[in-house]
Coordinates of C-alpha atoms in Angstrom, one line a residue:
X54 CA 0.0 0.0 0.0
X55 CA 1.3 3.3 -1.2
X56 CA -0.3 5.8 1.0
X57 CA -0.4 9.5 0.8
X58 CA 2.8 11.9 2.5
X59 CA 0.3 14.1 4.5
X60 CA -3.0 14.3 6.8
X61 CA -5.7 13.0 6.0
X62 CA -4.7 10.6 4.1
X63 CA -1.7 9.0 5.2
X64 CA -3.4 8.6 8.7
X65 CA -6.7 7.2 7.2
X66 CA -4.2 4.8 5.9
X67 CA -2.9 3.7 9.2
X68 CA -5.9 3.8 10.9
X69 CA -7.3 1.5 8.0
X70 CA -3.8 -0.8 8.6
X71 CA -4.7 -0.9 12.3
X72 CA -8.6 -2.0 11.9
X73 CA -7.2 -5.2 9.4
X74 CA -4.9 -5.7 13.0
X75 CA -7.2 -5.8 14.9
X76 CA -10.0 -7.8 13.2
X77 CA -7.4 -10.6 13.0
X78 CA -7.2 -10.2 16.0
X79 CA -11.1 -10.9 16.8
X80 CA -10.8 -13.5 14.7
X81 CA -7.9 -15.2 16.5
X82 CA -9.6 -14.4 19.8
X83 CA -13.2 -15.6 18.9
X84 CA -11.3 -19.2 17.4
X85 CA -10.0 -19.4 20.7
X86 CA -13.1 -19.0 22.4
X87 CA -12.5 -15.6 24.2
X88 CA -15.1 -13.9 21.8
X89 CA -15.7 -11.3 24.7
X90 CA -12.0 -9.9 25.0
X91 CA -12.2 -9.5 21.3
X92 CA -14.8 -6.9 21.7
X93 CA -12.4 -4.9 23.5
X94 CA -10.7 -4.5 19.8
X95 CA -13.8 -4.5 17.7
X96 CA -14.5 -1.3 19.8
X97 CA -11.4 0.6 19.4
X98 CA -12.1 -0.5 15.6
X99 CA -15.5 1.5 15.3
X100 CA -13.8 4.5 16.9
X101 CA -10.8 4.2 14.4
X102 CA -14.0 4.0 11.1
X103 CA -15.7 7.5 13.3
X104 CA -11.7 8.7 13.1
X105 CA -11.2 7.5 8.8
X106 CA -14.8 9.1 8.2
X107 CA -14.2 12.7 10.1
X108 CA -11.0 13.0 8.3
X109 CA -12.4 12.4 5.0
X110 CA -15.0 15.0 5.8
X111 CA -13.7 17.4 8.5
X112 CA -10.5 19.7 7.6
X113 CA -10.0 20.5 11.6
X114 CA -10.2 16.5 12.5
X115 CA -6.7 15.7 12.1
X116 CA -5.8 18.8 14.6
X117 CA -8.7 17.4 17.4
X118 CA -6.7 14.1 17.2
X119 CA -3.3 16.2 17.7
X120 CA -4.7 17.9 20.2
X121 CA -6.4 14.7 21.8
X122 CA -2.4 13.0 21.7
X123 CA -1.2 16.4 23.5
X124 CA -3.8 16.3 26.0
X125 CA -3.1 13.0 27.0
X126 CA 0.0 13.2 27.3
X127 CA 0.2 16.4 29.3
X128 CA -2.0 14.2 31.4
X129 CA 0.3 11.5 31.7
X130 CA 3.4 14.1 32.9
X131 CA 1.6 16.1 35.1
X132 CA 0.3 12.8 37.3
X133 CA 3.4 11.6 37.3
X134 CA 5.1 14.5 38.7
X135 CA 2.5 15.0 41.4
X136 CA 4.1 12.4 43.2
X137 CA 6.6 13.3 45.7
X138 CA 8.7 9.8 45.1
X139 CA 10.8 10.6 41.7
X140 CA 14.3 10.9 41.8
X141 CA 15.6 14.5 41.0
X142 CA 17.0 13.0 37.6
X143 CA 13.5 11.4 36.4
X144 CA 11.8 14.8 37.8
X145 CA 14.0 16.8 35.5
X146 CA 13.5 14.7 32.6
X147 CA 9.8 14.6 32.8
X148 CA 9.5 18.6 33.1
X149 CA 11.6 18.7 29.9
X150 CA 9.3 16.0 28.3
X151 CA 6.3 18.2 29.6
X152 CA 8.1 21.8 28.6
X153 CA 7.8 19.8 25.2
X154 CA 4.5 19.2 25.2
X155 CA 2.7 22.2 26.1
X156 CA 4.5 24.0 23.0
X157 CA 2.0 21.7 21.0
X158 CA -0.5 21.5 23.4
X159 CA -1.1 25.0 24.2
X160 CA -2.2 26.2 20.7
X161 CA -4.9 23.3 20.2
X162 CA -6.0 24.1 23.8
X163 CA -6.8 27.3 22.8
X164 CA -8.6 25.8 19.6
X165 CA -10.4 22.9 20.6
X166 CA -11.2 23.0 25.0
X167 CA -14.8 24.2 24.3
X168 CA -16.7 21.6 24.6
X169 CA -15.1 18.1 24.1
X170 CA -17.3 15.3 22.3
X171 CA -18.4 12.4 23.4
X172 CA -18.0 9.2 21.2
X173 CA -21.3 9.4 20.0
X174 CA -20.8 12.7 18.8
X175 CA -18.1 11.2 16.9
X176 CA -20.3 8.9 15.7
X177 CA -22.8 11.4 14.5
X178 CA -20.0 13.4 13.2
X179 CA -19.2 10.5 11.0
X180 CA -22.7 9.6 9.8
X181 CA -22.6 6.3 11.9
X182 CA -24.7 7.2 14.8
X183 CA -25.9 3.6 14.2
X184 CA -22.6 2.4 15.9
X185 CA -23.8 4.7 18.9
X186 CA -25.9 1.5 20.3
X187 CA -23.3 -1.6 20.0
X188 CA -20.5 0.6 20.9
X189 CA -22.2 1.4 24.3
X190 CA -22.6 -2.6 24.7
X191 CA -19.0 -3.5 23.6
X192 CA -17.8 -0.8 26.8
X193 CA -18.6 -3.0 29.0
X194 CA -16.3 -5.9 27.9
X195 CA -13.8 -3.2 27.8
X196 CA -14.4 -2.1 32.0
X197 CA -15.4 -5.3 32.7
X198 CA -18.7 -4.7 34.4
X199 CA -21.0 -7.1 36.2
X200 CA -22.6 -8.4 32.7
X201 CA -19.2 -9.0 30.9
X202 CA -18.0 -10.5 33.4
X203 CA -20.9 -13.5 34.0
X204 CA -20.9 -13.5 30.2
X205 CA -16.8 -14.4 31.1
X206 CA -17.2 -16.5 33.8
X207 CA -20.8 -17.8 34.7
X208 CA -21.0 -21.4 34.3
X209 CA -24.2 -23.7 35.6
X210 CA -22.5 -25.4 38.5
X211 CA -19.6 -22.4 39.5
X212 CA -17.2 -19.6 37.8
X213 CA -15.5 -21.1 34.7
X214 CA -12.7 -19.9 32.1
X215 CA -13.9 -19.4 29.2
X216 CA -18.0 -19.8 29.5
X217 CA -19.2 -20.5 26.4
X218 CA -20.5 -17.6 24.0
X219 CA -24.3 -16.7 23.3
X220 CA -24.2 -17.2 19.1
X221 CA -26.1 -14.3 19.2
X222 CA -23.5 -12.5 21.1
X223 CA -20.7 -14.1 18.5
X224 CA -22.0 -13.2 15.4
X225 CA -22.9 -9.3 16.9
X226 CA -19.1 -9.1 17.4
X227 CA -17.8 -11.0 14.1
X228 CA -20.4 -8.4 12.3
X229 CA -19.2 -5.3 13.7
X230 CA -16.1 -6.0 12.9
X231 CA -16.7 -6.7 9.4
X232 CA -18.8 -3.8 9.4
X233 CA -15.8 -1.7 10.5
X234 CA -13.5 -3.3 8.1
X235 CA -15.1 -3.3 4.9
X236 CA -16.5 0.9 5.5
X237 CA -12.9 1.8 6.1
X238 CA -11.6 -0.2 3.1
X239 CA -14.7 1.6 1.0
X240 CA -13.3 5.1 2.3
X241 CA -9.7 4.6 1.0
X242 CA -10.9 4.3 -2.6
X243 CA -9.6 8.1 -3.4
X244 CA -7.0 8.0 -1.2
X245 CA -4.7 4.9 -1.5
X246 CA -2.4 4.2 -4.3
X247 CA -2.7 0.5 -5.7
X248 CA -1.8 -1.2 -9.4
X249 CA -4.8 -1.1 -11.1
X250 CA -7.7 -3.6 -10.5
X251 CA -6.3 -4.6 -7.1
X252 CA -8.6 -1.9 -5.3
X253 CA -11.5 -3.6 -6.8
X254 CA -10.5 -6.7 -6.5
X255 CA -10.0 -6.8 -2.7
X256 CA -13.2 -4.8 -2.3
X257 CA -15.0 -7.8 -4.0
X258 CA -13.5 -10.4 -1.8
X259 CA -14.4 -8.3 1.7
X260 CA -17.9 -7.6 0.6
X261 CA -18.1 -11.5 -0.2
X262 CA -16.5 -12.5 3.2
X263 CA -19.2 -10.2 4.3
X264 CA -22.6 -11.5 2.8
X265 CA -21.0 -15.2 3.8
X266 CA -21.5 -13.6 7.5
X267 CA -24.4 -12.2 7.3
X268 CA -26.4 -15.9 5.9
X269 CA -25.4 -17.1 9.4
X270 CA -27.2 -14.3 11.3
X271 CA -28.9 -15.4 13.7
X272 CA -32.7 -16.1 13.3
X273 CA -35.0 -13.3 14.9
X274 CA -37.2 -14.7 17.6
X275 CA -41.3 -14.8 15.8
X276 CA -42.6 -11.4 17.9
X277 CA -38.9 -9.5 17.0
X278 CA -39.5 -10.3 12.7
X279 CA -43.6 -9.2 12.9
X280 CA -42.1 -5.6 14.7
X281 CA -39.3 -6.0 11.6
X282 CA -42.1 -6.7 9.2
X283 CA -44.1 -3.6 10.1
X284 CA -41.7 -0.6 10.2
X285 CA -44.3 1.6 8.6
X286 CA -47.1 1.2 11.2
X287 CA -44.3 0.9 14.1
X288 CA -43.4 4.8 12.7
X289 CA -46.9 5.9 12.5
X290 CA -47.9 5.7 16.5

């Protein structure tokens, strides 16, 4: 892949490189049976699709996600040297570090600390507020909370490694992250550089390995496909 020298392209291009990561990953982790931990990717992977959109379509985007970078890392220094236990050496090394920071910090600040979105502003942002819904559900595999974790661990007679998977749960995960995969591929169409015909050609294999998916979805339970059937009259009350 051939990507562009500047923003926004070149990091629509690694943020496309880092989805394909990652959905091997969910692939690996969902063979091996821990299809919850590979939410914890397939989440970072929507956010990245929010990130490739935004940049396509917003000429300040690639400054929020300096400024995003900065801030964090200003963060990171100023926690670490409110602790009284560094060594002079380490202290003076992270105040340089910091010193180094604010320089970019400081002019986003000014730009961008009115009102910081949420993810689902993102989302919006994107066009995606779809992803608003499943993103909020694959959180929770991320912070472990109470329902990820007896999805984890619940078995009938005690607490288990590996409990097995709703399919339900399985092919929701899978999905997403063919969903993320294949929209990000879609986006670079303008912006990567590839011999010709090889764009197309692994656009047609994705969207293939994507309809092969989607025949195993799972089958909607009888009251769930006559409220699917009926989207007119459900819009009408």
């Amino acid at each position: 892949m051939r990507a562009p020298l500047d923003a926004p392209g070149r990091p629509q291009c690694a943020l496309f490189l880092s989805i394909a990561e990652q959905f091997e990953a969910t692939v690996l982790l969902a063979q091996a049976g821990l299809t919850t931990h590979a939410g914890v990717h397939v989440r970072s992977m929507l956010e990245a699709l929010a990130d490739v959109y935004q940049l396509a379509s917003k000429s300040d985007h690639v400054r929020r996600m300096r400024y995003e970078q900065a801030h964090g890392e200003k963060k990171l220094y100023d926690r670490m040297l409110a602790t009284d236990l560094l060594e002079p050496h380490d202290r003076a090394m992270l105040e340089a570090r910091l010193a180094e920071c604010l320089t970019r910090y400081q002019p986003l600040h000014e730009e961008f600390r009115r009102g910081k979105p949420s993810q689902a502003d993102h989302f919006i942002a994107a066009g995606l507020p779809e992803l608003i819904g499943p993103y909020t559900m694959l959180c929770s595999f991320t912070h472990s909370d109470l329902t990820a974790l007896a999805l984890r661990h619940q078995g009938e007679r005690g607490m288990i490694l590996r409990a097995p998977v709703a399919y339900d749960v399985l092919f929701l995960v899978l999905s997403l992250a063919t969903y993320s995969l294949v929209h990000a591929a879609r986006a670079l169409e303008a912006v990567v550089y590839l011999p010709e015909g090889s764009y197309d050609l692994h656009m047609a294999r994705l969207e293939a390995l994507q309809d092969e998916l989607m025949v195993l979805r799972p089958e909607l339970p009888e009251a769930d496909q006559a409220n699917e059937s009926r989207p007119e009259a459900a819009g009408a009350q």
